[in-house]
Amino acid sequence: MQRRTFLLQCASLAGASAVPILARAQGAYPSQPIKVVVGFAAGGGADAIARLISSALAQELKTSIIIENKPGANANIATDSVVRSAKDGYTLLYNTSAITISPYLYKSLSYDLKRDLAPIALTAEIPLILVTSSSNRARTLDDFIKQLKANPEKLNYASSSPGNLTHLAAVEFLRVSQTTAFHVPYKSEAPAVTDLIGGRVQFYIGNANTLLPQIKAGKLTALAVTSGQRLPQLPDVPTLAETLQAGLEMAAWSGFMAPAGTPAPVCKTLETSLQRVITSPALSKQIFDSGATARFADAAAYQRLIEQELARWARVAKEAGIQPE
């Protein structure tokens, strides 16, 4: 398939008929409520951050923003609904890094990420934490790797869904640490964490905003974080880059996308507005308190991140033997 850039998709408008559309969008946008579609259930970590950012964005744009949750199929249901919506800036996708994994999980997606969606901005990053039960004798990553090497294929690790980020991050950790373990997939994060606390699985790499409360409660032991720097909430827990391999970083992230063909001035208005709200101290603190990190990147930088992650997870999925279904 011929490679296309996302930015061109946002900016491309067909011939003279596009001129009135541009003029209206540039002068009036937004003139009605905006719908933000979230591919995860209400009350979850992604939904919570989407609501924080959307609330601040609504104030910045002086309009109403409606959150619509469409969970399922690794957020593909939500993505498809946005792709099929009007290209006018009034239906946006709040996407996560799951969007860069879906091409390797599903044989026939109803959309093409490069063709059908245009990135607007990166807005947040959620570090991952490698955890084990507090009942495990391991207190450091080195201790735990020794356990894995002493018990090849005998210890278990959890994922919140087969093929998602929690699965692929664990596969990457096992590859780099030259260890093996048995994969136990769950249907969601809650039962995976429950079984981890109970010792039925031995490790899990999951989102910081979900795991931090359990770590603070003494139910889980944090062995490493996957971000480039240590987390302020866990200053004594090293990064994988410090202890295992320089440059090894993995994180969940999120941002906003629009249907390809959305007028460029509309995309730019959204990008600029998101930059203002994401870099504000008040929202940054709210996002931090939720276990994530406010991180702004413009459309061009967001495009590069998406392309890098597509390449990374293609390699990891291949090494893990994951076949699209």
PDB file of C-alpha atoms in Angstrom:
ATOM      1  CA  MET A   1       0.000   0.000   0.000  1.00  0.00           C
ATOM      2  CA  GLN A   2       1.293   3.401  -0.925  1.00  0.00           C
ATOM      3  CA  ARG A   3       2.407   5.331   2.142  1.00  0.00           C
ATOM      4  CA  ARG A   4       0.508   8.495   2.935  1.00  0.00           C
ATOM      5  CA  THR A   5       1.097  11.014   5.672  1.00  0.00           C
ATOM      6  CA  PHE A   6      -1.619  11.767   8.179  1.00  0.00           C
ATOM      7  CA  LEU A   7      -1.114  15.493   7.940  1.00  0.00           C
ATOM      8  CA  LEU A   8      -1.951  15.567   4.278  1.00  0.00           C
ATOM      9  CA  GLN A   9      -5.151  13.702   5.106  1.00  0.00           C
ATOM     10  CA  CYS A  10      -6.193  16.441   7.492  1.00  0.00           C
ATOM     11  CA  ALA A  11      -5.320  19.233   5.106  1.00  0.00           C
ATOM     12  CA  SER A  12      -6.429  17.791   1.758  1.00  0.00           C
ATOM     13  CA  LEU A  13      -9.525  19.360   0.289  1.00  0.00           C
ATOM     14  CA  ALA A  14     -10.869  18.759  -3.156  1.00  0.00           C
ATOM     15  CA  GLY A  15     -10.752  21.631  -5.620  1.00  0.00           C
ATOM     16  CA  ALA A  16     -12.755  24.842  -5.553  1.00  0.00           C
ATOM     17  CA  SER A  17     -15.697  23.290  -3.710  1.00  0.00           C
ATOM     18  CA  ALA A  18     -13.533  23.186  -0.568  1.00  0.00           C
ATOM     19  CA  VAL A  19     -13.113  26.961  -0.374  1.00  0.00           C
ATOM     20  CA  PRO A  20     -16.520  27.772   1.202  1.00  0.00           C
ATOM     21  CA  ILE A  21     -16.023  24.932   3.703  1.00  0.00           C
ATOM     22  CA  LEU A  22     -12.658  26.343   4.729  1.00  0.00           C
ATOM     23  CA  ALA A  23     -14.054  29.835   5.081  1.00  0.00           C
ATOM     24  CA  ARG A  24     -16.947  28.696   7.271  1.00  0.00           C
ATOM     25  CA  ALA A  25     -14.771  26.469   9.426  1.00  0.00           C
ATOM     26  CA  GLN A  26     -12.124  29.124   9.866  1.00  0.00           C
ATOM     27  CA  GLY A  27     -14.627  31.774  10.880  1.00  0.00           C
ATOM     28  CA  ALA A  28     -17.111  29.832  12.985  1.00  0.00           C
ATOM     29  CA  TYR A  29     -15.531  26.709  14.440  1.00  0.00           C
ATOM     30  CA  PRO A  30     -16.734  25.545  16.834  1.00  0.00           C
ATOM     31  CA  SER A  31     -20.338  26.646  16.492  1.00  0.00           C
ATOM     32  CA  GLN A  32     -21.945  23.568  18.048  1.00  0.00           C
ATOM     33  CA  PRO A  33     -21.082  20.885  20.638  1.00  0.00           C
ATOM     34  CA  ILE A  34     -18.191  18.529  19.871  1.00  0.00           C
ATOM     35  CA  LYS A  35     -18.449  14.783  20.411  1.00  0.00           C
ATOM     36  CA  VAL A  36     -15.353  12.922  21.634  1.00  0.00           C
ATOM     37  CA  VAL A  37     -15.541   9.154  21.140  1.00  0.00           C
ATOM     38  CA  VAL A  38     -13.618   7.013  23.637  1.00  0.00           C
ATOM     39  CA  GLY A  39     -12.953   3.356  22.846  1.00  0.00           C
ATOM     40  CA  PHE A  40     -13.013   2.244  26.464  1.00  0.00           C
ATOM     41  CA  ALA A  41     -15.648   1.870  29.157  1.00  0.00           C
ATOM     42  CA  ALA A  42     -16.715   4.762  31.342  1.00  0.00           C
ATOM     43  CA  GLY A  43     -14.872   4.862  34.643  1.00  0.00           C
ATOM     44  CA  GLY A  44     -11.638   3.335  33.362  1.00  0.00           C
ATOM     45  CA  GLY A  45      -8.240   5.013  33.239  1.00  0.00           C
ATOM     46  CA  ALA A  46      -8.440   6.113  29.595  1.00  0.00           C
ATOM     47  CA  ASP A  47     -11.961   7.454  30.081  1.00  0.00           C
ATOM     48  CA  ALA A  48     -10.942   9.427  33.170  1.00  0.00           C
ATOM     49  CA  ILE A  49      -8.104  11.194  31.364  1.00  0.00           C
ATOM     50  CA  ALA A  50     -10.281  11.801  28.292  1.00  0.00           C
ATOM     51  CA  ARG A  51     -12.838  13.541  30.498  1.00  0.00           C
ATOM     52  CA  LEU A  52     -10.242  15.695  32.253  1.00  0.00           C
ATOM     53  CA  ILE A  53      -8.784  16.907  28.968  1.00  0.00           C
ATOM     54  CA  SER A  54     -12.146  17.306  27.231  1.00  0.00           C
ATOM     55  CA  SER A  55     -13.483  19.405  30.101  1.00  0.00           C
ATOM     56  CA  ALA A  56     -10.516  21.776  29.850  1.00  0.00           C
ATOM     57  CA  LEU A  57     -10.763  21.831  26.047  1.00  0.00           C
ATOM     58  CA  ALA A  58     -14.463  22.719  26.220  1.00  0.00           C
ATOM     59  CA  GLN A  59     -13.646  25.744  28.370  1.00  0.00           C
ATOM     60  CA  GLU A  60     -10.846  26.769  26.014  1.00  0.00           C
ATOM     61  CA  LEU A  61     -13.080  26.500  22.931  1.00  0.00           C
ATOM     62  CA  LYS A  62     -16.131  27.932  24.731  1.00  0.00           C
ATOM     63  CA  THR A  63     -18.349  25.072  23.657  1.00  0.00           C
ATOM     64  CA  SER A  64     -19.778  21.839  25.043  1.00  0.00           C
ATOM     65  CA  ILE A  65     -17.998  18.513  24.615  1.00  0.00           C
ATOM     66  CA  ILE A  66     -19.940  15.272  24.877  1.00  0.00           C
ATOM     67  CA  ILE A  67     -18.080  12.057  25.729  1.00  0.00           C
ATOM     68  CA  GLU A  68     -19.390   8.947  23.988  1.00  0.00           C
ATOM     69  CA  ASN A  69     -17.975   5.616  25.189  1.00  0.00           C
ATOM     70  CA  LYS A  70     -17.822   2.857  22.579  1.00  0.00           C
ATOM     71  CA  PRO A  71     -15.743   0.081  24.165  1.00  0.00           C
ATOM     72  CA  GLY A  72     -14.769  -3.158  22.478  1.00  0.00           C
ATOM     73  CA  ALA A  73     -12.404  -4.778  19.977  1.00  0.00           C
ATOM     74  CA  ASN A  74      -9.310  -2.925  21.209  1.00  0.00           C
ATOM     75  CA  ALA A  75     -11.064   0.415  20.534  1.00  0.00           C
ATOM     76  CA  ASN A  76     -11.777  -0.505  16.898  1.00  0.00           C
ATOM     77  CA  ILE A  77     -15.523   0.052  17.301  1.00  0.00           C
ATOM     78  CA  ALA A  78     -14.919   3.619  18.422  1.00  0.00           C
ATOM     79  CA  THR A  79     -12.337   4.225  15.719  1.00  0.00           C
ATOM     80  CA  ASP A  80     -14.623   2.953  12.966  1.00  0.00           C
ATOM     81  CA  SER A  81     -17.465   5.197  14.133  1.00  0.00           C
ATOM     82  CA  VAL A  82     -15.225   8.269  13.944  1.00  0.00           C
ATOM     83  CA  VAL A  83     -13.863   7.318  10.530  1.00  0.00           C
ATOM     84  CA  ARG A  84     -17.455   7.131   9.255  1.00  0.00           C
ATOM     85  CA  SER A  85     -18.475  10.460  10.784  1.00  0.00           C
ATOM     86  CA  ALA A  86     -18.655  13.848   9.075  1.00  0.00           C
ATOM     87  CA  LYS A  87     -15.287  15.467   8.371  1.00  0.00           C
ATOM     88  CA  ASP A  88     -16.174  18.719  10.080  1.00  0.00           C
ATOM     89  CA  GLY A  89     -14.349  18.611  13.423  1.00  0.00           C
ATOM     90  CA  TYR A  90     -17.453  17.872  15.472  1.00  0.00           C
ATOM     91  CA  THR A  91     -16.654  14.192  16.007  1.00  0.00           C
ATOM     92  CA  LEU A  92     -13.186  13.391  17.336  1.00  0.00           C
ATOM     93  CA  LEU A  93     -11.461  10.223  18.460  1.00  0.00           C
ATOM     94  CA  TYR A  94      -9.721  10.097  21.801  1.00  0.00           C
ATOM     95  CA  ASN A  95      -7.277   7.351  20.903  1.00  0.00           C
ATOM     96  CA  THR A  96      -4.674   5.446  22.865  1.00  0.00           C
ATOM     97  CA  SER A  97      -1.583   3.506  21.866  1.00  0.00           C
ATOM     98  CA  ALA A  98      -3.925   0.552  21.247  1.00  0.00           C
ATOM     99  CA  ILE A  99      -4.479   1.997  17.787  1.00  0.00           C
ATOM    100  CA  THR A 100      -0.904   1.051  16.800  1.00  0.00           C
ATOM    101  CA  ILE A 101      -1.375  -2.560  17.927  1.00  0.00           C
ATOM    102  CA  SER A 102      -4.713  -3.333  16.252  1.00  0.00           C
ATOM    103  CA  PRO A 103      -3.221  -3.849  12.755  1.00  0.00           C
ATOM    104  CA  TYR A 104      -1.363  -6.885  14.132  1.00  0.00           C
ATOM    105  CA  LEU A 105      -4.379  -8.346  15.958  1.00  0.00           C
ATOM    106  CA  TYR A 106      -7.078  -8.123  13.294  1.00  0.00           C
ATOM    107  CA  LYS A 107      -6.900  -9.396   9.731  1.00  0.00           C
ATOM    108  CA  SER A 108      -9.557  -7.114   8.323  1.00  0.00           C
ATOM    109  CA  LEU A 109      -9.922  -3.761  10.025  1.00  0.00           C
ATOM    110  CA  SER A 110     -12.742  -1.635   8.665  1.00  0.00           C
ATOM    111  CA  TYR A 111     -10.388   1.352   8.462  1.00  0.00           C
ATOM    112  CA  ASP A 112      -6.837   2.142   7.415  1.00  0.00           C
ATOM    113  CA  LEU A 113      -4.998   4.092  10.100  1.00  0.00           C
ATOM    114  CA  LYS A 114      -2.818   6.026   7.653  1.00  0.00           C
ATOM    115  CA  ARG A 115      -5.562   6.711   5.136  1.00  0.00           C
ATOM    116  CA  ASP A 116      -8.622   7.365   7.269  1.00  0.00           C
ATOM    117  CA  LEU A 117      -7.429   9.297  10.325  1.00  0.00           C
ATOM    118  CA  ALA A 118      -5.497  12.495  10.912  1.00  0.00           C
ATOM    119  CA  PRO A 119      -3.624  13.085  14.186  1.00  0.00           C
ATOM    120  CA  ILE A 120      -4.332  16.348  15.989  1.00  0.00           C
ATOM    121  CA  ALA A 121      -2.133  16.149  19.072  1.00  0.00           C
ATOM    122  CA  LEU A 122      -0.599  13.863  21.655  1.00  0.00           C
ATOM    123  CA  THR A 123      -1.955  14.791  25.083  1.00  0.00           C
ATOM    124  CA  ALA A 124      -0.852  12.308  27.752  1.00  0.00           C
ATOM    125  CA  GLU A 125       1.478   9.456  28.534  1.00  0.00           C
ATOM    126  CA  ILE A 126       0.781   6.681  31.014  1.00  0.00           C
ATOM    127  CA  PRO A 127       3.924   4.885  32.177  1.00  0.00           C
ATOM    128  CA  LEU A 128       3.789   1.145  32.683  1.00  0.00           C
ATOM    129  CA  ILE A 129       4.954  -0.558  35.864  1.00  0.00           C
ATOM    130  CA  LEU A 130       6.292  -4.107  36.168  1.00  0.00           C
ATOM    131  CA  VAL A 131       4.757  -5.500  39.344  1.00  0.00           C
ATOM    132  CA  THR A 132       4.608  -8.714  41.322  1.00  0.00           C
ATOM    133  CA  SER A 133       2.596  -9.690  44.381  1.00  0.00           C
ATOM    134  CA  SER A 134       3.896  -8.371  47.684  1.00  0.00           C
ATOM    135  CA  SER A 135       3.894 -12.014  48.826  1.00  0.00           C
ATOM    136  CA  ASN A 136       6.662 -12.758  46.306  1.00  0.00           C
ATOM    137  CA  ARG A 137      10.136 -12.807  47.895  1.00  0.00           C
ATOM    138  CA  ALA A 138      11.559 -10.710  45.035  1.00  0.00           C
ATOM    139  CA  ARG A 139      12.090  -7.095  46.011  1.00  0.00           C
ATOM    140  CA  THR A 140      14.194  -5.976  43.046  1.00  0.00           C
ATOM    141  CA  LEU A 141      14.092  -6.558  39.308  1.00  0.00           C
ATOM    142  CA  ASP A 142      17.363  -8.485  39.532  1.00  0.00           C
ATOM    143  CA  ASP A 143      15.835 -10.802  42.150  1.00  0.00           C
ATOM    144  CA  PHE A 144      12.829 -11.419  39.949  1.00  0.00           C
ATOM    145  CA  ILE A 145      14.853 -12.099  36.802  1.00  0.00           C
ATOM    146  CA  LYS A 146      16.810 -14.693  38.786  1.00  0.00           C
ATOM    147  CA  GLN A 147      13.487 -16.328  39.702  1.00  0.00           C
ATOM    148  CA  LEU A 148      12.464 -16.428  36.048  1.00  0.00           C
ATOM    149  CA  LYS A 149      15.780 -17.932  34.965  1.00  0.00           C
ATOM    150  CA  ALA A 150      15.618 -20.551  37.716  1.00  0.00           C
ATOM    151  CA  ASN A 151      12.086 -21.555  36.654  1.00  0.00           C
ATOM    152  CA  PRO A 152      11.886 -21.399  32.834  1.00  0.00           C
ATOM    153  CA  GLU A 153       8.293 -21.631  31.542  1.00  0.00           C
ATOM    154  CA  LYS A 154       7.053 -22.334  35.094  1.00  0.00           C
ATOM    155  CA  LEU A 155       6.074 -18.831  36.193  1.00  0.00           C
ATOM    156  CA  ASN A 156       3.041 -17.026  34.775  1.00  0.00           C
ATOM    157  CA  TYR A 157       2.416 -13.486  33.632  1.00  0.00           C
ATOM    158  CA  ALA A 158      -0.910 -11.781  33.110  1.00  0.00           C
ATOM    159  CA  SER A 159      -2.232  -9.540  30.372  1.00  0.00           C
ATOM    160  CA  SER A 160      -5.514  -7.653  30.431  1.00  0.00           C
ATOM    161  CA  SER A 161      -6.251  -8.975  26.921  1.00  0.00           C
ATOM    162  CA  PRO A 162      -4.293 -11.150  24.491  1.00  0.00           C
ATOM    163  CA  GLY A 163      -2.243  -9.069  22.079  1.00  0.00           C
ATOM    164  CA  ASN A 164      -2.722  -5.723  23.796  1.00  0.00           C
ATOM    165  CA  LEU A 165      -0.035  -3.466  25.259  1.00  0.00           C
ATOM    166  CA  THR A 166       0.127  -5.315  28.584  1.00  0.00           C
ATOM    167  CA  HIS A 167       0.828  -8.525  26.656  1.00  0.00           C
ATOM    168  CA  LEU A 168       3.333  -7.125  24.172  1.00  0.00           C
ATOM    169  CA  ALA A 169       5.210  -5.170  26.849  1.00  0.00           C
ATOM    170  CA  ALA A 170       5.694  -8.409  28.789  1.00  0.00           C
ATOM    171  CA  VAL A 171       6.881 -10.181  25.636  1.00  0.00           C
ATOM    172  CA  GLU A 172       9.436  -7.428  25.077  1.00  0.00           C
ATOM    173  CA  PHE A 173      10.596  -7.633  28.713  1.00  0.00           C
ATOM    174  CA  LEU A 174      11.066 -11.408  28.464  1.00  0.00           C
ATOM    175  CA  ARG A 175      13.010 -11.031  25.223  1.00  0.00           C
ATOM    176  CA  VAL A 176      15.388  -8.413  26.594  1.00  0.00           C
ATOM    177  CA  SER A 177      15.885 -10.213  29.922  1.00  0.00           C
ATOM    178  CA  GLN A 178      16.381 -13.525  28.081  1.00  0.00           C
ATOM    179  CA  THR A 179      13.798 -15.288  30.209  1.00  0.00           C
ATOM    180  CA  THR A 180      10.589 -17.220  29.576  1.00  0.00           C
ATOM    181  CA  ALA A 181       7.196 -17.391  31.270  1.00  0.00           C
ATOM    182  CA  PHE A 182       3.693 -18.657  30.502  1.00  0.00           C
ATOM    183  CA  HIS A 183       1.103 -16.140  29.299  1.00  0.00           C
ATOM    184  CA  VAL A 184      -2.264 -16.038  31.078  1.00  0.00           C
ATOM    185  CA  PRO A 185      -4.629 -13.671  29.229  1.00  0.00           C
ATOM    186  CA  TYR A 186      -7.567 -12.049  30.991  1.00  0.00           C
ATOM    187  CA  LYS A 187     -10.577 -10.188  29.615  1.00  0.00           C
ATOM    188  CA  SER A 188      -9.822  -6.996  31.517  1.00  0.00           C
ATOM    189  CA  GLU A 189      -7.367  -5.455  33.949  1.00  0.00           C
ATOM    190  CA  ALA A 190      -9.325  -5.942  37.187  1.00  0.00           C
ATOM    191  CA  PRO A 191      -9.263  -9.779  37.279  1.00  0.00           C
ATOM    192  CA  ALA A 192      -5.634  -9.797  36.139  1.00  0.00           C
ATOM    193  CA  VAL A 193      -4.624  -7.588  39.067  1.00  0.00           C
ATOM    194  CA  THR A 194      -6.780  -9.602  41.490  1.00  0.00           C
ATOM    195  CA  ASP A 195      -5.047 -12.846  40.504  1.00  0.00           C
ATOM    196  CA  LEU A 196      -1.652 -11.157  40.645  1.00  0.00           C
ATOM    197  CA  ILE A 197      -2.296 -10.008  44.213  1.00  0.00           C
ATOM    198  CA  GLY A 198      -3.425 -13.543  45.058  1.00  0.00           C
ATOM    199  CA  GLY A 199      -0.253 -15.051  43.616  1.00  0.00           C
ATOM    200  CA  ARG A 200      -1.973 -17.013  40.843  1.00  0.00           C
ATOM    201  CA  VAL A 201       0.201 -15.181  38.304  1.00  0.00           C
ATOM    202  CA  GLN A 202       3.679 -13.896  39.069  1.00  0.00           C
ATOM    203  CA  PHE A 203       3.989 -10.630  37.173  1.00  0.00           C
ATOM    204  CA  TYR A 204       2.120  -8.056  35.165  1.00  0.00           C
ATOM    205  CA  ILE A 205       3.120  -4.931  33.266  1.00  0.00           C
ATOM    206  CA  GLY A 206       0.242  -2.492  33.447  1.00  0.00           C
ATOM    207  CA  ASN A 207      -0.761   1.146  33.486  1.00  0.00           C
ATOM    208  CA  ALA A 208       0.545   3.246  36.350  1.00  0.00           C
ATOM    209  CA  ASN A 209      -2.821   4.880  37.010  1.00  0.00           C
ATOM    210  CA  THR A 210      -4.336   1.447  37.744  1.00  0.00           C
ATOM    211  CA  LEU A 211      -1.438  -0.052  39.688  1.00  0.00           C
ATOM    212  CA  LEU A 212      -0.279   2.852  41.874  1.00  0.00           C
ATOM    213  CA  PRO A 213      -3.147   2.507  44.407  1.00  0.00           C
ATOM    214  CA  GLN A 214      -2.381  -1.211  44.846  1.00  0.00           C
ATOM    215  CA  ILE A 215       1.330  -0.483  45.251  1.00  0.00           C
ATOM    216  CA  LYS A 216       0.647   2.217  47.830  1.00  0.00           C
ATOM    217  CA  ALA A 217      -1.684  -0.186  49.669  1.00  0.00           C
ATOM    218  CA  GLY A 218       1.160  -2.696  49.957  1.00  0.00           C
ATOM    219  CA  LYS A 219      -0.567  -5.346  47.846  1.00  0.00           C
ATOM    220  CA  LEU A 220       1.891  -5.170  44.937  1.00  0.00           C
ATOM    221  CA  THR A 221       5.648  -4.677  44.674  1.00  0.00           C
ATOM    222  CA  ALA A 222       6.871  -2.382  41.905  1.00  0.00           C
ATOM    223  CA  LEU A 223      10.028  -3.845  40.347  1.00  0.00           C
ATOM    224  CA  ALA A 224      10.592  -1.378  37.494  1.00  0.00           C
ATOM    225  CA  VAL A 225       8.932   1.347  35.477  1.00  0.00           C
ATOM    226  CA  THR A 226       9.016   1.433  31.700  1.00  0.00           C
ATOM    227  CA  SER A 227       9.255   5.194  31.227  1.00  0.00           C
ATOM    228  CA  GLY A 228      12.475   7.001  30.377  1.00  0.00           C
ATOM    229  CA  GLN A 229      12.654   8.499  33.869  1.00  0.00           C
ATOM    230  CA  ARG A 230      11.665   7.336  37.328  1.00  0.00           C
ATOM    231  CA  LEU A 231       8.160   8.224  38.404  1.00  0.00           C
ATOM    232  CA  PRO A 232       7.813  10.972  41.011  1.00  0.00           C
ATOM    233  CA  GLN A 233       5.271   8.744  42.769  1.00  0.00           C
ATOM    234  CA  LEU A 234       7.851   5.896  42.953  1.00  0.00           C
ATOM    235  CA  PRO A 235      11.244   7.605  43.223  1.00  0.00           C
ATOM    236  CA  ASP A 236      13.013   4.470  44.494  1.00  0.00           C
ATOM    237  CA  VAL A 237      11.817   2.216  41.665  1.00  0.00           C
ATOM    238  CA  PRO A 238      14.304   2.100  38.764  1.00  0.00           C
ATOM    239  CA  THR A 239      13.527   2.219  35.062  1.00  0.00           C
ATOM    240  CA  LEU A 240      14.064  -0.735  32.749  1.00  0.00           C
ATOM    241  CA  ALA A 241      16.585   1.441  30.922  1.00  0.00           C
ATOM    242  CA  GLU A 242      18.628   1.756  34.124  1.00  0.00           C
ATOM    243  CA  THR A 243      18.566  -1.884  35.116  1.00  0.00           C
ATOM    244  CA  LEU A 244      18.066  -3.923  31.963  1.00  0.00           C
ATOM    245  CA  GLN A 245      18.820  -2.210  28.661  1.00  0.00           C
ATOM    246  CA  ALA A 246      19.670   1.401  27.873  1.00  0.00           C
ATOM    247  CA  GLY A 247      16.977   3.051  25.788  1.00  0.00           C
ATOM    248  CA  LEU A 248      14.296   0.481  26.616  1.00  0.00           C
ATOM    249  CA  GLU A 249      11.091   2.489  27.052  1.00  0.00           C
ATOM    250  CA  MET A 250       7.446   1.483  26.738  1.00  0.00           C
ATOM    251  CA  ALA A 251       4.378   3.489  27.640  1.00  0.00           C
ATOM    252  CA  ALA A 252       0.717   3.850  26.951  1.00  0.00           C
ATOM    253  CA  TRP A 253      -0.167   7.218  25.474  1.00  0.00           C
ATOM    254  CA  SER A 254      -3.214   9.026  24.237  1.00  0.00           C
ATOM    255  CA  GLY A 255      -4.256  11.867  22.015  1.00  0.00           C
ATOM    256  CA  PHE A 256      -6.869  13.166  19.633  1.00  0.00           C
ATOM    257  CA  MET A 257      -7.509  12.311  15.992  1.00  0.00           C
ATOM    258  CA  ALA A 258     -10.050  13.457  13.425  1.00  0.00           C
ATOM    259  CA  PRO A 259     -11.459  11.820  10.303  1.00  0.00           C
ATOM    260  CA  ALA A 260      -9.130  12.301   7.353  1.00  0.00           C
ATOM    261  CA  GLY A 261     -10.278  15.229   5.244  1.00  0.00           C
ATOM    262  CA  THR A 262     -11.237  17.428   8.193  1.00  0.00           C
ATOM    263  CA  PRO A 263     -10.399  21.014   7.119  1.00  0.00           C
ATOM    264  CA  ALA A 264      -6.867  22.059   8.028  1.00  0.00           C
ATOM    265  CA  PRO A 265      -7.945  25.238   9.893  1.00  0.00           C
ATOM    266  CA  VAL A 266     -10.210  23.137  12.123  1.00  0.00           C
ATOM    267  CA  CYS A 267      -7.379  20.713  12.878  1.00  0.00           C
ATOM    268  CA  LYS A 268      -5.077  23.628  13.650  1.00  0.00           C
ATOM    269  CA  THR A 269      -7.615  25.235  15.991  1.00  0.00           C
ATOM    270  CA  LEU A 270      -7.910  21.973  17.901  1.00  0.00           C
ATOM    271  CA  GLU A 271      -4.141  21.447  18.007  1.00  0.00           C
ATOM    272  CA  THR A 272      -3.466  24.967  19.292  1.00  0.00           C
ATOM    273  CA  SER A 273      -6.237  24.733  21.877  1.00  0.00           C
ATOM    274  CA  LEU A 274      -4.981  21.373  23.115  1.00  0.00           C
ATOM    275  CA  GLN A 275      -1.479  22.777  23.461  1.00  0.00           C
ATOM    276  CA  ARG A 276      -2.788  25.542  25.699  1.00  0.00           C
ATOM    277  CA  VAL A 277      -4.772  23.242  27.972  1.00  0.00           C
ATOM    278  CA  ILE A 278      -2.209  20.424  28.183  1.00  0.00           C
ATOM    279  CA  THR A 279       0.606  22.782  29.121  1.00  0.00           C
ATOM    280  CA  SER A 280      -1.455  24.534  31.795  1.00  0.00           C
ATOM    281  CA  PRO A 281      -0.265  23.775  35.364  1.00  0.00           C
ATOM    282  CA  ALA A 282      -3.804  23.106  36.603  1.00  0.00           C
ATOM    283  CA  LEU A 283      -4.603  20.364  34.079  1.00  0.00           C
ATOM    284  CA  SER A 284      -1.079  18.940  34.267  1.00  0.00           C
ATOM    285  CA  LYS A 285      -1.580  18.418  38.005  1.00  0.00           C
ATOM    286  CA  GLN A 286      -4.965  16.786  37.481  1.00  0.00           C
ATOM    287  CA  ILE A 287      -3.481  14.377  34.951  1.00  0.00           C
ATOM    288  CA  PHE A 288      -0.523  13.676  37.259  1.00  0.00           C
ATOM    289  CA  ASP A 289      -2.866  12.959  40.168  1.00  0.00           C
ATOM    290  CA  SER A 290      -4.638  10.388  37.983  1.00  0.00           C
ATOM    291  CA  GLY A 291      -1.359   8.490  37.484  1.00  0.00           C
ATOM    292  CA  ALA A 292      -0.468   9.827  34.044  1.00  0.00           C
ATOM    293  CA  THR A 293       1.756  12.579  32.670  1.00  0.00           C
ATOM    294  CA  ALA A 294       0.588  15.525  30.579  1.00  0.00           C
ATOM    295  CA  ARG A 295       2.589  15.475  27.366  1.00  0.00           C
ATOM    296  CA  PHE A 296       1.861  17.629  24.352  1.00  0.00           C
ATOM    297  CA  ALA A 297       3.129  16.951  20.852  1.00  0.00           C
ATOM    298  CA  ASP A 298       1.803  18.648  17.734  1.00  0.00           C
ATOM    299  CA  ALA A 299       0.296  16.801  14.792  1.00  0.00           C
ATOM    300  CA  ALA A 300       3.617  16.270  13.003  1.00  0.00           C
ATOM    301  CA  ALA A 301       5.351  14.878  16.087  1.00  0.00           C
ATOM    302  CA  TYR A 302       2.317  12.757  16.903  1.00  0.00           C
ATOM    303  CA  GLN A 303       2.422  11.310  13.402  1.00  0.00           C
ATOM    304  CA  ARG A 304       6.070  10.323  13.897  1.00  0.00           C
ATOM    305  CA  LEU A 305       5.294   8.663  17.231  1.00  0.00           C
ATOM    306  CA  ILE A 306       2.464   6.639  15.701  1.00  0.00           C
ATOM    307  CA  GLU A 307       4.692   5.465  12.858  1.00  0.00           C
ATOM    308  CA  GLN A 308       7.488   4.500  15.280  1.00  0.00           C
ATOM    309  CA  GLU A 309       5.077   2.546  17.459  1.00  0.00           C
ATOM    310  CA  LEU A 310       3.556   0.764  14.454  1.00  0.00           C
ATOM    311  CA  ALA A 311       7.035  -0.451  13.509  1.00  0.00           C
ATOM    312  CA  ARG A 312       7.931  -1.472  17.072  1.00  0.00           C
ATOM    313  CA  TRP A 313       4.793  -3.499  17.735  1.00  0.00           C
ATOM    314  CA  ALA A 314       4.975  -5.156  14.325  1.00  0.00           C
ATOM    315  CA  ARG A 315       8.347  -6.575  15.366  1.00  0.00           C
ATOM    316  CA  VAL A 316       7.203  -7.589  18.853  1.00  0.00           C
ATOM    317  CA  ALA A 317       4.000  -9.219  17.569  1.00  0.00           C
ATOM    318  CA  LYS A 318       6.006 -11.195  15.022  1.00  0.00           C
ATOM    319  CA  GLU A 319       8.492 -12.340  17.655  1.00  0.00           C
ATOM    320  CA  ALA A 320       5.620 -13.361  19.931  1.00  0.00           C
ATOM    321  CA  GLY A 321       4.019 -15.371  17.137  1.00  0.00           C
ATOM    322  CA  ILE A 322       0.795 -13.364  17.349  1.00  0.00           C
ATOM    323  CA  GLN A 323      -1.356 -14.007  14.299  1.00  0.00           C
ATOM    324  CA  PRO A 324      -4.094 -11.573  13.237  1.00  0.00           C
ATOM    325  CA  GLU A 325      -7.557 -13.035  13.657  1.00  0.00           C
TER     326      GLU A 325
END
